[in-house]
């Protein structure tokens, strides 16, 4: 069967998600509930539908900095262990219902300490939600702990990643506004993680260009790039039969450094003009290790299946392309090689077997 993948059929196919923010994926109705329970009074609306629409609209500014402002509301209602466990549980459920079989979901523990919760309690509450949600809904979820790049807590957060590595924390990340906050500000944390044989990804090449990507890889040693869209600035002749790769772009491709691409989010923050003009088209054609992700399902009003469906529309991708993205993502996951191989051979290949 080589039918054009429809949204419904894409939902049923097994998928792997590497870049999804816990505080960017809450159900609007849950935000309303948690705000009431926790006494958070700043919500722009207490009607779930209106609130969902508000997030999608407010996130369309074309600026990463303004996009990030909307997180004050989701973070604002995620300030108790119960709230964190509920949000993580529902995240696992929502992803499983979208056909995601393995996910790495990230969040910044330091943002959830407004009421004095210790970082360890934050991490344990999230892990408990994912463990229960994963068990009930048949999905494996690993977490990445994120440090905020404008803050100075990356070493503490890196230590958390190592401390909880056998309980479900599979890696580390830095996020937040990129311009003015180069990844080398956090070099000590990255060097520590490398000495601990731990994995990390870095948001780079989204709100800032090649220097950020270069630092993330060559100074900090990132295993993967969050977004990385600006790597196209190092590729010339995009429309020519054989585009030319600069040294950094060639390095990224040669080393098979995974790019966690998030098409809809990139349009909202101005990192790409439209889906049709998104660098993912060129990078897939050039066989970079591209993966497809949601970033923030609430802010982008999207799901992983919908991101794939948009790419099918824009680039005419077929099932073999979707399987390729999915295998790329599984190969790039931060769990062990044997587990990745098992997902590829026992879940992904059979899942696409009849479709391709
Ligand atoms: O696309 C993004 N680029 C940079 N930072 C982001 C993006 N999406 C979310 N966050 C930031 O990551 C924090 C932890 O999840 C969020 O609170 C938000 O500030
Ligand atoms: Zn992100």
CSV table of C-alpha atoms in Angstrom, one decimal, residues 39-234:
chain,number,residue,atom,x,y,z
A,39,UNK,CA,-5.1,30.0,43.7
A,40,UNK,CA,-3.5,31.2,40.5
A,41,UNK,CA,-5.4,34.3,39.3
A,42,UNK,CA,-3.5,35.5,36.3
A,43,UNK,CA,-5.1,33.4,33.6
A,44,UNK,CA,-6.3,35.4,30.5
A,45,UNK,CA,-9.5,33.2,30.5
A,46,UNK,CA,-11.0,30.6,32.7
A,47,UNK,CA,-12.9,29.0,29.9
A,48,UNK,CA,-10.9,26.1,28.5
A,49,UNK,CA,-11.7,26.7,24.8
A,50,UNK,CA,-11.0,30.4,25.0
A,51,UNK,CA,-7.8,29.7,26.9
A,52,UNK,CA,-6.6,27.2,24.3
A,53,UNK,CA,-7.3,29.7,21.6
A,54,UNK,CA,-5.5,32.5,23.6
A,55,UNK,CA,-2.3,30.4,23.8
A,56,UNK,CA,-2.3,29.6,20.1
A,57,UNK,CA,-2.8,33.3,19.3
A,58,UNK,CA,-0.4,34.8,21.8
A,59,UNK,CA,2.3,32.4,20.6
A,60,UNK,CA,2.2,33.7,17.0
A,61,UNK,CA,4.2,36.8,17.6
A,62,UNK,CA,7.2,35.9,15.3
A,63,UNK,CA,9.6,36.4,18.3
A,64,UNK,CA,11.0,33.7,20.5
A,65,UNK,CA,11.1,36.1,23.5
A,66,UNK,CA,7.4,36.9,23.2
A,67,UNK,CA,6.5,33.3,22.6
A,68,UNK,CA,8.2,32.3,25.8
A,69,UNK,CA,6.1,34.9,27.8
A,70,UNK,CA,3.0,32.6,27.6
A,71,UNK,CA,4.8,30.0,29.7
A,72,UNK,CA,4.3,32.1,32.9
A,73,UNK,CA,0.7,30.8,33.0
A,74,UNK,CA,1.5,27.1,32.5
A,75,UNK,CA,4.4,27.3,34.9
A,76,UNK,CA,2.2,29.3,37.3
A,77,UNK,CA,-0.2,26.4,37.8
A,78,UNK,CA,2.6,23.7,38.0
A,79,UNK,CA,3.8,24.6,41.5
A,80,UNK,CA,2.8,21.5,43.6
A,81,UNK,CA,3.8,17.9,43.5
A,82,UNK,CA,0.2,16.9,42.7
A,83,UNK,CA,-0.1,19.3,39.8
A,84,UNK,CA,3.2,18.1,38.3
A,85,UNK,CA,2.2,14.5,38.6
A,86,UNK,CA,-1.2,15.2,37.0
A,87,UNK,CA,0.3,17.1,34.1
A,88,UNK,CA,2.9,14.4,33.5
A,89,UNK,CA,0.3,11.7,33.6
A,90,UNK,CA,-2.0,13.5,31.1
A,91,UNK,CA,1.0,14.2,28.9
A,92,UNK,CA,1.7,10.4,28.7
A,93,UNK,CA,-1.9,9.7,28.0
A,94,UNK,CA,-2.2,12.4,25.3
A,95,UNK,CA,0.9,11.3,23.5
A,96,UNK,CA,-0.1,7.6,23.7
A,97,UNK,CA,-3.5,8.5,22.1
A,98,UNK,CA,-1.6,10.2,19.3
A,99,UNK,CA,0.3,7.0,18.6
A,100,UNK,CA,3.6,8.0,20.2
A,101,UNK,CA,5.3,4.9,21.5
A,102,UNK,CA,8.4,6.5,22.9
A,103,UNK,CA,8.9,10.1,24.0
A,104,UNK,CA,11.4,12.3,25.8
A,105,UNK,CA,9.6,15.2,27.5
A,106,UNK,CA,11.6,18.1,29.0
A,107,UNK,CA,10.9,20.7,31.6
A,108,UNK,CA,12.9,23.0,33.8
A,109,UNK,CA,12.8,21.9,37.5
A,110,UNK,CA,14.0,25.4,38.7
A,111,UNK,CA,10.8,26.9,37.4
A,112,UNK,CA,8.6,24.8,39.7
A,113,UNK,CA,10.1,25.9,43.1
A,114,UNK,CA,8.0,29.1,43.6
A,115,UNK,CA,6.3,27.6,46.7
A,116,UNK,CA,9.5,26.2,48.1
A,117,UNK,CA,9.4,22.7,46.6
A,118,UNK,CA,13.0,21.2,46.6
A,119,UNK,CA,14.3,20.3,43.1
A,120,UNK,CA,14.3,16.6,44.0
A,121,UNK,CA,10.6,16.7,44.9
A,122,UNK,CA,9.8,18.4,41.5
A,123,UNK,CA,11.7,15.7,39.6
A,124,UNK,CA,10.2,12.9,41.6
A,125,UNK,CA,6.6,14.2,41.1
A,126,UNK,CA,7.1,14.4,37.3
A,127,UNK,CA,8.7,10.9,37.2
A,128,UNK,CA,5.7,9.5,39.2
A,129,UNK,CA,3.2,10.9,36.7
A,130,UNK,CA,5.1,9.5,33.7
A,131,UNK,CA,5.5,6.1,35.3
A,132,UNK,CA,1.8,5.8,36.0
A,133,UNK,CA,0.7,7.3,32.7
A,134,UNK,CA,3.2,5.2,30.8
A,135,UNK,CA,2.0,2.0,32.5
A,136,UNK,CA,-1.8,2.8,32.0
A,137,UNK,CA,-1.5,4.0,28.4
A,138,UNK,CA,1.3,1.9,27.0
A,139,UNK,CA,3.9,4.4,26.2
A,140,UNK,CA,7.5,4.8,27.4
A,141,UNK,CA,8.4,8.3,28.5
A,142,UNK,CA,11.9,9.4,29.5
A,143,UNK,CA,12.4,12.9,30.8
A,144,UNK,CA,15.1,15.6,30.1
A,145,UNK,CA,15.8,18.1,32.8
A,146,UNK,CA,16.3,21.6,31.3
A,147,UNK,CA,18.3,24.5,32.7
A,148,UNK,CA,17.2,28.0,31.8
A,149,UNK,CA,20.0,29.6,29.8
A,150,UNK,CA,19.6,33.1,31.3
A,151,UNK,CA,19.9,31.7,34.8
A,152,UNK,CA,22.9,30.2,36.6
A,153,UNK,CA,21.6,26.9,37.9
A,154,UNK,CA,22.8,24.6,35.1
A,155,UNK,CA,25.3,22.8,37.3
A,156,UNK,CA,22.7,21.9,39.9
A,157,UNK,CA,20.3,20.7,37.2
A,158,UNK,CA,23.0,18.7,35.5
A,159,UNK,CA,23.6,17.0,38.9
A,160,UNK,CA,19.9,16.2,39.0
A,161,UNK,CA,20.1,14.6,35.6
A,162,UNK,CA,22.9,12.3,36.8
A,163,UNK,CA,21.3,11.6,40.2
A,164,UNK,CA,18.0,10.4,38.6
A,165,UNK,CA,19.5,8.8,35.5
A,166,UNK,CA,18.3,5.3,36.6
A,167,UNK,CA,14.8,6.5,37.6
A,168,UNK,CA,13.7,7.8,34.2
A,169,UNK,CA,15.7,11.0,33.6
A,170,UNK,CA,17.5,10.3,30.4
A,171,UNK,CA,19.2,13.5,29.6
A,172,UNK,CA,19.8,17.3,30.0
A,173,UNK,CA,19.0,20.4,28.0
A,174,UNK,CA,19.2,24.1,28.0
A,175,UNK,CA,16.3,26.3,26.9
A,176,UNK,CA,15.0,29.9,27.0
A,177,UNK,CA,15.9,33.0,25.0
A,178,UNK,CA,18.9,32.2,22.8
A,179,UNK,CA,20.3,35.6,21.6
A,180,UNK,CA,22.6,37.0,24.3
A,181,UNK,CA,22.8,33.7,26.2
A,182,UNK,CA,25.4,31.5,24.4
A,183,UNK,CA,25.6,27.8,25.5
A,184,UNK,CA,29.2,28.3,26.6
A,185,UNK,CA,27.8,30.2,29.7
A,186,UNK,CA,27.1,26.7,30.9
A,187,UNK,CA,30.3,25.0,29.9
A,188,UNK,CA,31.0,23.6,33.4
A,189,UNK,CA,27.7,21.8,33.4
A,190,UNK,CA,28.3,20.2,30.0
A,191,UNK,CA,31.9,19.2,30.9
A,192,UNK,CA,30.5,17.6,34.1
A,193,UNK,CA,27.9,15.7,32.1
A,194,UNK,CA,30.5,14.4,29.6
A,195,UNK,CA,32.7,13.2,32.5
A,196,UNK,CA,29.6,11.4,33.8
A,197,UNK,CA,28.9,9.7,30.4
A,198,UNK,CA,25.5,11.5,30.4
A,199,UNK,CA,23.5,12.7,27.4
A,200,UNK,CA,22.4,16.2,26.5
A,201,UNK,CA,20.8,18.3,23.8
A,202,UNK,CA,21.0,22.0,23.5
A,203,UNK,CA,18.4,24.4,22.0
A,204,UNK,CA,20.5,26.1,19.3
A,205,UNK,CA,20.0,27.7,15.9
A,206,UNK,CA,16.4,28.7,16.6
A,207,UNK,CA,16.5,32.4,17.9
A,208,UNK,CA,20.2,32.8,16.9
A,209,UNK,CA,22.4,31.5,14.1
A,210,UNK,CA,25.5,29.5,13.3
A,211,UNK,CA,27.7,30.7,16.2
A,212,UNK,CA,25.2,29.2,18.6
A,213,UNK,CA,25.1,25.9,16.8
A,214,UNK,CA,28.9,25.8,16.6
A,215,UNK,CA,29.3,26.5,20.3
A,216,UNK,CA,26.7,23.9,21.2
A,217,UNK,CA,28.6,21.2,19.2
A,218,UNK,CA,32.3,22.1,19.3
A,219,UNK,CA,32.6,23.7,22.7
A,220,UNK,CA,29.8,22.0,24.7
A,221,UNK,CA,29.7,18.6,23.0
A,222,UNK,CA,25.9,18.4,22.5
A,223,UNK,CA,24.7,15.0,21.4
A,224,UNK,CA,21.7,16.6,19.6
A,225,UNK,CA,20.5,20.0,18.5
A,226,UNK,CA,17.1,21.4,19.6
A,227,UNK,CA,15.8,22.9,16.4
A,228,UNK,CA,19.1,23.6,14.6
A,229,UNK,CA,17.2,25.2,11.7
A,230,UNK,CA,19.8,27.9,11.1
A,231,UNK,CA,22.3,25.3,10.0
A,232,UNK,CA,20.9,26.1,6.5
A,233,UNK,CA,22.9,29.4,6.8
A,234,UNK,CA,25.9,27.2,6.2
